GROMACS .gro file of C-alpha atoms in nm:
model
  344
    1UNK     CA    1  -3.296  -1.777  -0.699
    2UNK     CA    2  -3.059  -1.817  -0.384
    3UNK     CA    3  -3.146  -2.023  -0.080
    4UNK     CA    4  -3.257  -1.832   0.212
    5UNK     CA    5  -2.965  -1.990   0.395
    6UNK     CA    6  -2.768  -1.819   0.169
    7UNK     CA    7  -2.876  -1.505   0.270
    8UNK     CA    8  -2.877  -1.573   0.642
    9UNK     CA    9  -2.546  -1.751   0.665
   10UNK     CA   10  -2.326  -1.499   0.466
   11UNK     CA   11  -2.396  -1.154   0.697
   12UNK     CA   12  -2.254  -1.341   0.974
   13UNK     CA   13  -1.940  -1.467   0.740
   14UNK     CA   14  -1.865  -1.122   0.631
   15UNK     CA   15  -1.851  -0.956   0.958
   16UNK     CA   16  -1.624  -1.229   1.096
   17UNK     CA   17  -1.379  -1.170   0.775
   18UNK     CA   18  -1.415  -0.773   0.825
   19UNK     CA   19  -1.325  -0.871   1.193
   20UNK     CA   20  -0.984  -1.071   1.042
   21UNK     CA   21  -0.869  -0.828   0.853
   22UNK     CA   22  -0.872  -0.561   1.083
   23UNK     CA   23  -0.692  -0.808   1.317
   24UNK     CA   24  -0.438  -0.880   1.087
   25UNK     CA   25  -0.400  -0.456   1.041
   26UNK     CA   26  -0.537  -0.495   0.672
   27UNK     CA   27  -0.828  -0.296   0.752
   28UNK     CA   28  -0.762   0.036   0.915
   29UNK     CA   29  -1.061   0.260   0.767
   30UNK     CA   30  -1.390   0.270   0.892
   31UNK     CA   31  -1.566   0.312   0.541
   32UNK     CA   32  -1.386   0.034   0.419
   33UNK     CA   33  -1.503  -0.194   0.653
   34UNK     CA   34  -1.818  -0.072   0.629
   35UNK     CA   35  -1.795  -0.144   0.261
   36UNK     CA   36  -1.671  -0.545   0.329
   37UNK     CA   37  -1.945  -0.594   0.581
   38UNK     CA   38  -2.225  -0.495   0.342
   39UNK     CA   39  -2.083  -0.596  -0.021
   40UNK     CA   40  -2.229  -0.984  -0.059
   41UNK     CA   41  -1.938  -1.115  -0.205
   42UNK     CA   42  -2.070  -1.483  -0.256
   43UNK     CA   43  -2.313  -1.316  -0.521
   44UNK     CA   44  -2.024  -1.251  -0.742
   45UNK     CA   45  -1.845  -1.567  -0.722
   46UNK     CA   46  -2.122  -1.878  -0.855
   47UNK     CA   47  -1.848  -2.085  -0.885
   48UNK     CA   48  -1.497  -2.084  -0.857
   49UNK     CA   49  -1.149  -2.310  -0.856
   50UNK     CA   50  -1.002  -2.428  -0.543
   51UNK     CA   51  -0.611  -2.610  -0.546
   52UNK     CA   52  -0.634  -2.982  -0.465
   53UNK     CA   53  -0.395  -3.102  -0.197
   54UNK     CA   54  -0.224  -3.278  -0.433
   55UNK     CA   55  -0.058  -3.238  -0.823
   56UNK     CA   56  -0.143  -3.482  -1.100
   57UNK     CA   57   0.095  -3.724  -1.272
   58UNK     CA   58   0.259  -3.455  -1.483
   59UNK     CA   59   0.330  -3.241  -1.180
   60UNK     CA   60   0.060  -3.028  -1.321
   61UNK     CA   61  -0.167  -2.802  -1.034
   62UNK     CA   62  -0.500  -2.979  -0.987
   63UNK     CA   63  -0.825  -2.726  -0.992
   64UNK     CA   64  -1.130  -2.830  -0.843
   65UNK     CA   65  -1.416  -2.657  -0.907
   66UNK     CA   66  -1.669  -2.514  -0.614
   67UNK     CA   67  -2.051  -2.414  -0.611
   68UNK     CA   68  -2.244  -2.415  -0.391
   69UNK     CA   69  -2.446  -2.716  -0.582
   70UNK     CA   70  -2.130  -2.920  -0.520
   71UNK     CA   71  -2.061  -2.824  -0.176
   72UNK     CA   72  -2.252  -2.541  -0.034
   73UNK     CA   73  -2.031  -2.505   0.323
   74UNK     CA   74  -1.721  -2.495   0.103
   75UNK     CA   75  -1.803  -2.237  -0.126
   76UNK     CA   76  -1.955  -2.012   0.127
   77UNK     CA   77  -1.656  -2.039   0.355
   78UNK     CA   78  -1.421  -1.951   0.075
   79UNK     CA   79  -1.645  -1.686  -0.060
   80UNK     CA   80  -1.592  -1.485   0.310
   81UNK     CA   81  -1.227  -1.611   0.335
   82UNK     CA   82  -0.884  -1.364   0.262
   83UNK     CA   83  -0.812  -1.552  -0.068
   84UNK     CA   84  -0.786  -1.472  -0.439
   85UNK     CA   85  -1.099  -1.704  -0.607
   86UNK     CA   86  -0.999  -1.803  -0.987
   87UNK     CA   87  -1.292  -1.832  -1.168
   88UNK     CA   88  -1.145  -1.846  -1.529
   89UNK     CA   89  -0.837  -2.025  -1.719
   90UNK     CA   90  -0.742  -1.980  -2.025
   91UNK     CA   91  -0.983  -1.722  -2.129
   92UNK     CA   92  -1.232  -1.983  -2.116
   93UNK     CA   93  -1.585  -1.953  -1.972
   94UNK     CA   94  -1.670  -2.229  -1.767
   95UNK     CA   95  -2.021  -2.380  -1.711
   96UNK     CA   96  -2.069  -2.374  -1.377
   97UNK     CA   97  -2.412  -2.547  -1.413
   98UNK     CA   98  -2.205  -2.880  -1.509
   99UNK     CA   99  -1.814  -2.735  -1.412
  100UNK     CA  100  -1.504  -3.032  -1.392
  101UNK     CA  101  -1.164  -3.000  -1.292
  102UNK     CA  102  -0.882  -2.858  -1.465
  103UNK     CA  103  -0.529  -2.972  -1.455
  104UNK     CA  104  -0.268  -2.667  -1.503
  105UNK     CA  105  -0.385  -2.340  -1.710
  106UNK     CA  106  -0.334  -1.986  -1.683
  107UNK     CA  107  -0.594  -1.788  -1.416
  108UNK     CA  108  -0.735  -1.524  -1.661
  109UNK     CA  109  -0.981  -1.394  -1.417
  110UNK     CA  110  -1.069  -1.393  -1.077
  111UNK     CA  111  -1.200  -1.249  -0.769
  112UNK     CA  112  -0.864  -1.062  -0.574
  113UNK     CA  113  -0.874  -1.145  -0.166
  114UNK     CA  114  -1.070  -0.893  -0.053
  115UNK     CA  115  -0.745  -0.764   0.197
  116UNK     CA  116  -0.589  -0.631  -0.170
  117UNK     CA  117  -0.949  -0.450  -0.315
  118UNK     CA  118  -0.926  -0.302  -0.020
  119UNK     CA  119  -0.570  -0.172  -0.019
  120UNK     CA  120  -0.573  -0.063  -0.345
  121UNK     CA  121  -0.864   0.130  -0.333
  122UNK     CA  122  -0.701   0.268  -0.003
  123UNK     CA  123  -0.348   0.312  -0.126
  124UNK     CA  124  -0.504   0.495  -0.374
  125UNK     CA  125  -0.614   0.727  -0.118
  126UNK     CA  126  -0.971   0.704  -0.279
  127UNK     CA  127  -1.265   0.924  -0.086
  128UNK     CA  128  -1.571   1.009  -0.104
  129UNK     CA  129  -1.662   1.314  -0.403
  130UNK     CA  130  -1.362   1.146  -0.596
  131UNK     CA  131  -1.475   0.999  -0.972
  132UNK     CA  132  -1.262   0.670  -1.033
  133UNK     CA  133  -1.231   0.428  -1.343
  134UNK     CA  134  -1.137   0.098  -1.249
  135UNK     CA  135  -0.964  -0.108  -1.523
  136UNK     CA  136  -1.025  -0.478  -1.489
  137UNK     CA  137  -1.401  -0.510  -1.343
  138UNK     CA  138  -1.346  -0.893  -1.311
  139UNK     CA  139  -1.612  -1.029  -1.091
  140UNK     CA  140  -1.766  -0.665  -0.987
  141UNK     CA  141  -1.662  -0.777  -0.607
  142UNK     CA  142  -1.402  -0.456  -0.595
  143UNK     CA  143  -1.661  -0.249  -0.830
  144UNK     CA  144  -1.887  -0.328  -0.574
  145UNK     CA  145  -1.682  -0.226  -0.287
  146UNK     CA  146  -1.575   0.148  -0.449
  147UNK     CA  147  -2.003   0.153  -0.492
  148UNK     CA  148  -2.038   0.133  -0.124
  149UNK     CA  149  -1.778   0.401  -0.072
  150UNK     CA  150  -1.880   0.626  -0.304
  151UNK     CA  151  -2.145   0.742  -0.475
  152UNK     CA  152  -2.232   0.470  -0.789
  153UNK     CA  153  -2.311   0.763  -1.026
  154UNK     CA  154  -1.874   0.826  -0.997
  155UNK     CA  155  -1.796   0.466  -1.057
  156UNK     CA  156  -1.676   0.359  -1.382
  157UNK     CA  157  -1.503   0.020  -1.424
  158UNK     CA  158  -1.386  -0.133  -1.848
  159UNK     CA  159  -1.335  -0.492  -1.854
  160UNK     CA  160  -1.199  -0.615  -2.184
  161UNK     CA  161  -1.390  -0.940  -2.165
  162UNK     CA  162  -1.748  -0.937  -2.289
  163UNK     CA  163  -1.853  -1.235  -2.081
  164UNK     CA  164  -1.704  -1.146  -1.768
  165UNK     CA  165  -1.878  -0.780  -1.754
  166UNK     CA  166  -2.202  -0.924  -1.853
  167UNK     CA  167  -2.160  -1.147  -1.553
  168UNK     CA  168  -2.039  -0.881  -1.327
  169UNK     CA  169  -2.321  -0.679  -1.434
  170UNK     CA  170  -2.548  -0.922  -1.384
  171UNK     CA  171  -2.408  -0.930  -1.002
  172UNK     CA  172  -2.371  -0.552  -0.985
  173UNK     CA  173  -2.704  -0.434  -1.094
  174UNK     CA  174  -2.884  -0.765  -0.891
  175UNK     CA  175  -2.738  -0.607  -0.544
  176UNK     CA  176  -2.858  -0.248  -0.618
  177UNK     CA  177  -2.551  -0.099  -0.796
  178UNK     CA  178  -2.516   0.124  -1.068
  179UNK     CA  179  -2.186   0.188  -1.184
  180UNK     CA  180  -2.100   0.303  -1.532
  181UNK     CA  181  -1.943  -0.037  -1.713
  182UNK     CA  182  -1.838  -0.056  -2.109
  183UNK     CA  183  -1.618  -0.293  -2.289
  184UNK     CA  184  -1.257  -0.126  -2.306
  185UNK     CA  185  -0.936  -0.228  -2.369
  186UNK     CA  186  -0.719  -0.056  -2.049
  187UNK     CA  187  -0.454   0.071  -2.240
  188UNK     CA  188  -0.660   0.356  -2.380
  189UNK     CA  189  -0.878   0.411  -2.076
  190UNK     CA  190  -1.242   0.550  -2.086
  191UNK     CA  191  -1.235   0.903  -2.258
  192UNK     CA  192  -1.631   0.905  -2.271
  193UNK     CA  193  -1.600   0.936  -1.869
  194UNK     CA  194  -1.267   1.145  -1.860
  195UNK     CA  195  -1.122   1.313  -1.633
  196UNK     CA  196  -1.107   1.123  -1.307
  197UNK     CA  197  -0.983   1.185  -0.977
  198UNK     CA  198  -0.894   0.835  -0.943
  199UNK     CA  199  -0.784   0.548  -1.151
  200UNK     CA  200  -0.699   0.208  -1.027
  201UNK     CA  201  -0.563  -0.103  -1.202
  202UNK     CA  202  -0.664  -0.462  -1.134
  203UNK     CA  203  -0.424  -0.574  -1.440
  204UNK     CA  204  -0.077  -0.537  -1.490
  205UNK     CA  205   0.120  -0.324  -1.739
  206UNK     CA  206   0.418  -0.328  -1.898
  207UNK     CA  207   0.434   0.063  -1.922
  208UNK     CA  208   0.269   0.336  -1.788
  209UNK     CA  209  -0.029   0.389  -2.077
  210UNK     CA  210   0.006   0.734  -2.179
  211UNK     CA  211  -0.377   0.748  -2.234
  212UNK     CA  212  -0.467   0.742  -1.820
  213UNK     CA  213  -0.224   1.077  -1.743
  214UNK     CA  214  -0.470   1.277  -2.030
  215UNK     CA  215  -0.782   1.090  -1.831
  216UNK     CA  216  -0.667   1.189  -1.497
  217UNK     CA  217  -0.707   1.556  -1.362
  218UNK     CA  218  -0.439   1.774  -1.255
  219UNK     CA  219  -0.333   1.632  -0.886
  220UNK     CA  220  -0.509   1.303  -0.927
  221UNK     CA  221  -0.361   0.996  -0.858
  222UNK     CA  222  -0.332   0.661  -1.069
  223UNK     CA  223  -0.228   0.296  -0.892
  224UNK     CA  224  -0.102  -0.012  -1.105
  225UNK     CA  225   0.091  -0.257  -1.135
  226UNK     CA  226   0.405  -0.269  -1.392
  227UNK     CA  227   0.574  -0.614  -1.435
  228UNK     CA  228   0.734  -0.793  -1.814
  229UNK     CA  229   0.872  -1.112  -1.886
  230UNK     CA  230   1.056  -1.214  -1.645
  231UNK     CA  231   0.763  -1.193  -1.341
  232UNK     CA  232   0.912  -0.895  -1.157
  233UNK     CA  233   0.653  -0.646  -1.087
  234UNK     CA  234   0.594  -0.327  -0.872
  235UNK     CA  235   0.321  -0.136  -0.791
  236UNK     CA  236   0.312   0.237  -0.877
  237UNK     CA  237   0.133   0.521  -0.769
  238UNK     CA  238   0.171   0.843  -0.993
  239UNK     CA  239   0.011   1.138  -0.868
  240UNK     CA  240  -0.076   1.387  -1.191
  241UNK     CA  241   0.106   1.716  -1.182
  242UNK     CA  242  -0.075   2.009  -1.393
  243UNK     CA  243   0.008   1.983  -1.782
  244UNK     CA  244   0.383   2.108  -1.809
  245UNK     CA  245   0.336   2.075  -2.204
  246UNK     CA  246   0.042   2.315  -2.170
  247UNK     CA  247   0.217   2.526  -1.897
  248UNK     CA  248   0.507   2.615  -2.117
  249UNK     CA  249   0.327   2.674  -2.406
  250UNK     CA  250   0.112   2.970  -2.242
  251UNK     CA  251   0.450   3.098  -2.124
  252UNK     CA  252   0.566   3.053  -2.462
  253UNK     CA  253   0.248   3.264  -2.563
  254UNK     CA  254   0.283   3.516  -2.344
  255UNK     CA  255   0.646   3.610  -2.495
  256UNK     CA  256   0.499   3.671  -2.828
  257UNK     CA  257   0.140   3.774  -2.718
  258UNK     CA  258   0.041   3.917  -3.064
  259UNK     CA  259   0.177   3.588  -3.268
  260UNK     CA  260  -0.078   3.348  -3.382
  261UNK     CA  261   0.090   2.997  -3.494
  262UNK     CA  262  -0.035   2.764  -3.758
  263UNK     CA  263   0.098   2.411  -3.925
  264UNK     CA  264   0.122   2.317  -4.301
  265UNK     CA  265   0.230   1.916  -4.272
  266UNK     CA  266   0.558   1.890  -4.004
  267UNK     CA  267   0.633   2.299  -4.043
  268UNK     CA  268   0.509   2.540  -3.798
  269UNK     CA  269   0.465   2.929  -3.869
  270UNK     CA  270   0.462   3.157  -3.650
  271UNK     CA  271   0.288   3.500  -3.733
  272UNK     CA  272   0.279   3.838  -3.565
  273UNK     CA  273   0.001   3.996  -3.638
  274UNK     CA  274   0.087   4.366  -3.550
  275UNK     CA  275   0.438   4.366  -3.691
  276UNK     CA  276   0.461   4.128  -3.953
  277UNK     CA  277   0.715   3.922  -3.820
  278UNK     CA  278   0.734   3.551  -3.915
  279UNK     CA  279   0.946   3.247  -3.791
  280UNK     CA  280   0.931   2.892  -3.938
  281UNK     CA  281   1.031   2.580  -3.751
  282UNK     CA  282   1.076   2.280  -4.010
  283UNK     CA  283   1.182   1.939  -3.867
  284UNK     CA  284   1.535   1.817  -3.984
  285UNK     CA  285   1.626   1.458  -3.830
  286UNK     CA  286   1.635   1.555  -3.405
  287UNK     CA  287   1.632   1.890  -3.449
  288UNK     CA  288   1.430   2.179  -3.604
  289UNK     CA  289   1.561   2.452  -3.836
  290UNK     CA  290   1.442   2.777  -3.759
  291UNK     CA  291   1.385   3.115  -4.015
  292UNK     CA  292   1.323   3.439  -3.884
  293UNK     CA  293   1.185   3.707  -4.031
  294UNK     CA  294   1.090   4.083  -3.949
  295UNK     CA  295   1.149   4.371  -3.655
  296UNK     CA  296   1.064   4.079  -3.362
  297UNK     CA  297   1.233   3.765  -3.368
  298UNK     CA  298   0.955   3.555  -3.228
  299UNK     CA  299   1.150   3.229  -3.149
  300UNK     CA  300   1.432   3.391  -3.011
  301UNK     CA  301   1.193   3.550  -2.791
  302UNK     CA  302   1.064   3.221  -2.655
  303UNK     CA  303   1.353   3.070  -2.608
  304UNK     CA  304   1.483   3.334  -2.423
  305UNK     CA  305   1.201   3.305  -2.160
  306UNK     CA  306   1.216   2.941  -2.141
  307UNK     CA  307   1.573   2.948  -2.055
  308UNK     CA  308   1.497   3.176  -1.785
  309UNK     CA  309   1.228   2.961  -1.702
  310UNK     CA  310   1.484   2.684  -1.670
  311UNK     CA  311   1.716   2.846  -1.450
  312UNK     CA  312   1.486   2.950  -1.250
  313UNK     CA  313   1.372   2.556  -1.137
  314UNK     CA  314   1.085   2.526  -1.353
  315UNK     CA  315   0.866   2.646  -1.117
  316UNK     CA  316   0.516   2.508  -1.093
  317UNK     CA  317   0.220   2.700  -1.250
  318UNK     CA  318   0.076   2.813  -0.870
  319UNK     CA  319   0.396   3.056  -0.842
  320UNK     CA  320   0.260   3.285  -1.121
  321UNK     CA  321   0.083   3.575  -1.026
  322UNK     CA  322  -0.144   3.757  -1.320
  323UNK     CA  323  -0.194   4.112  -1.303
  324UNK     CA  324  -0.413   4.304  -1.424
  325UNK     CA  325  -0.422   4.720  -1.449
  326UNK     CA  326  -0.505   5.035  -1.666
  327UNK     CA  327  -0.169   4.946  -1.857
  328UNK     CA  328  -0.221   4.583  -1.973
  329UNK     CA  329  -0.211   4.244  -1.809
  330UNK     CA  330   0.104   4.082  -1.679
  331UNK     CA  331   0.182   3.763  -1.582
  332UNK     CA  332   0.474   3.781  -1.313
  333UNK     CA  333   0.707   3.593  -1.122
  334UNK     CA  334   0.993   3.681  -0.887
  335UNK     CA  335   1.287   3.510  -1.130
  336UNK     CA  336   1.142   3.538  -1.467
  337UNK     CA  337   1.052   3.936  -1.671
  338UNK     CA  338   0.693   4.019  -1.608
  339UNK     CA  339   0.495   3.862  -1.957
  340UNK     CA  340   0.240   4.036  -2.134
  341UNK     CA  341  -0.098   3.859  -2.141
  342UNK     CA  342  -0.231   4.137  -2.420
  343UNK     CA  343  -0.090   4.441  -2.513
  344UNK     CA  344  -0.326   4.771  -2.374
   0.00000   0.00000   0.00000
């Protein structure tokens, strides 16, 4: 159970650092302040590692550990202050009923100043109606801040340690919020909640994950953070363009509208069902060998219109018009033949 004090100290803490941050220019929206003044951030942080002034012996970063059992101002101050809070090293779960210091380590966790949450959730041009997946749910403090913004129900946040969701959790569901939260590894996303409008990273990558451009719908955007070995970094934000792969292959359709295509191991057949004509693409090394058989040549048909479709720019899929009349459906465009969708 918190103190009362608790509870009557910390209102007047956030809207002094919602008053900051807009002074310093890092908060510019009015639903995102909104969202700092009324997320409780000290519930999410129990206990957490402060820098001591000075290093040990072995040059080594001194951590000292603060709850509000050890010093109550301290770690409410700090709670409401602009700063990134490390609450793990190591991957190791401290007690924060009995915590001591640590002397060097890697931060594997930890609450991000609430100035960055912010941004990215911003820079991510994030609004209400969106769906998001947040990858990295750390302490819940930036879960909580999207749950404020949006409705809870389009919230979904994967953490890939077991202990530190359970703990968010814990946080989340004690202030009244109900995001979805699982147990996922980033790389792959969260297919059971797929597609999103928005996904933002709290960890780093060393690629783009190929998994989170099939989770994201067509125009939605995804923000992270790509850095390797040597601690250079950048932050990225992709916006999704509709499925080219998918776009060419219904123009590819649409210049053999009666062929239906099948696969037996790497060879692909393609089979016209009203003439009889066949092609077969088998893989040899970087290319593919091609057989044609029959009055249409089916590939040679494609490739035809996906030349054109090259010279042409590539144009998007919103430059295609579909018609549709006594004598057939056609999908046109000014530089490319007008495409049968089905024969009449």
């Amino acid at each position: 159970m918190l103190p009362a004090d608790q509870e009557t100290d910390a209102p007047h803490l956030r809207h002094a650092m919602a008053e900051a941050l807009v002074s310093d220019g890092a908060l510019t929206d009015p639903g995102w302040r909104a969202a700092v003044e009324r997320v409780p951030r000290h519930r999410f942080v129990p206990g957490f590692y402060l820098p001591a002034d000075e290093l040990d012996r072995q040059g080594l970063t001194v951590w000292e550990p603060v709850t509000p059992g050890l010093d109550y101002g301290r770690w409410l101050a700090a709670a409401y202050s602009d700063v990134t809070l490390i609450t793990q090293f190591d991957g190791d779960e401290p007690d924060w009923s009995t915590p001591v210091r640590r002397h060097g380590g890697s931060p594997t966790s930890s609450s991000t100043l609430p100035s960055l949450a912010v941004q990215m959730w911003a820079d991510a041009d994030v609004a209400e109606g969106h769906t998001v997946l947040e990858i990295g749910t750390g302490t819940g403090y930036s879960t909580a801040l999207a749950c404020e913004r949006l409705d809870p129900a389009d919230v979904t946040s994967i953490e890939i340690d077991p202990r530190r969701l359970e703990q968010a959790a814990g946080a989340l569901f004690a202030c009244g919020y109900t995001p979805t939260l699982a147990v996922a590894d980033g790389l792959y996303g969260y297919w059971p909640e797929a597609k999103f409008d928005r996904i933002v990273a709290a960890c780093s990558f060393r690629a783009v994950p190929p998994a989170l451009l099939g989770q994201t719908r067509p125009g939605g955007k995804i923000l992270l953070t790509l850095s390797g070995w040597l601690y250079g970094y950048a932050r990225v934000l992709l916006t999704v363009k509709t499925e080219e792969a998918f776009h060419l292959r219904f123009l590819a359709q649409c210049a053999v509208p009666d062929a239906q295509m099948t696969t037996v191991g790497d060879i692909v057949h393609l089979v016209d069902v009203v003439t009889g004509s066949a092609a077969t693409l088998t893989p040899a090394g970087d290319r593919w060998e091609v057989r044609e058989d029959g009055p249409v040549r089916l590939w040679e048909r494609i490739e035809d219109v996906l030349c054109l479709y090259d010279e042409a720019g590539r144009p998007g899929p919103e430059t295609f018009t579909l018609h549709v009349y006594d004598g057939g459906q056609h999908v046109r465009h000014p530089q490319l033949p007008a495409l049968p969708l089905r024969r009449p």
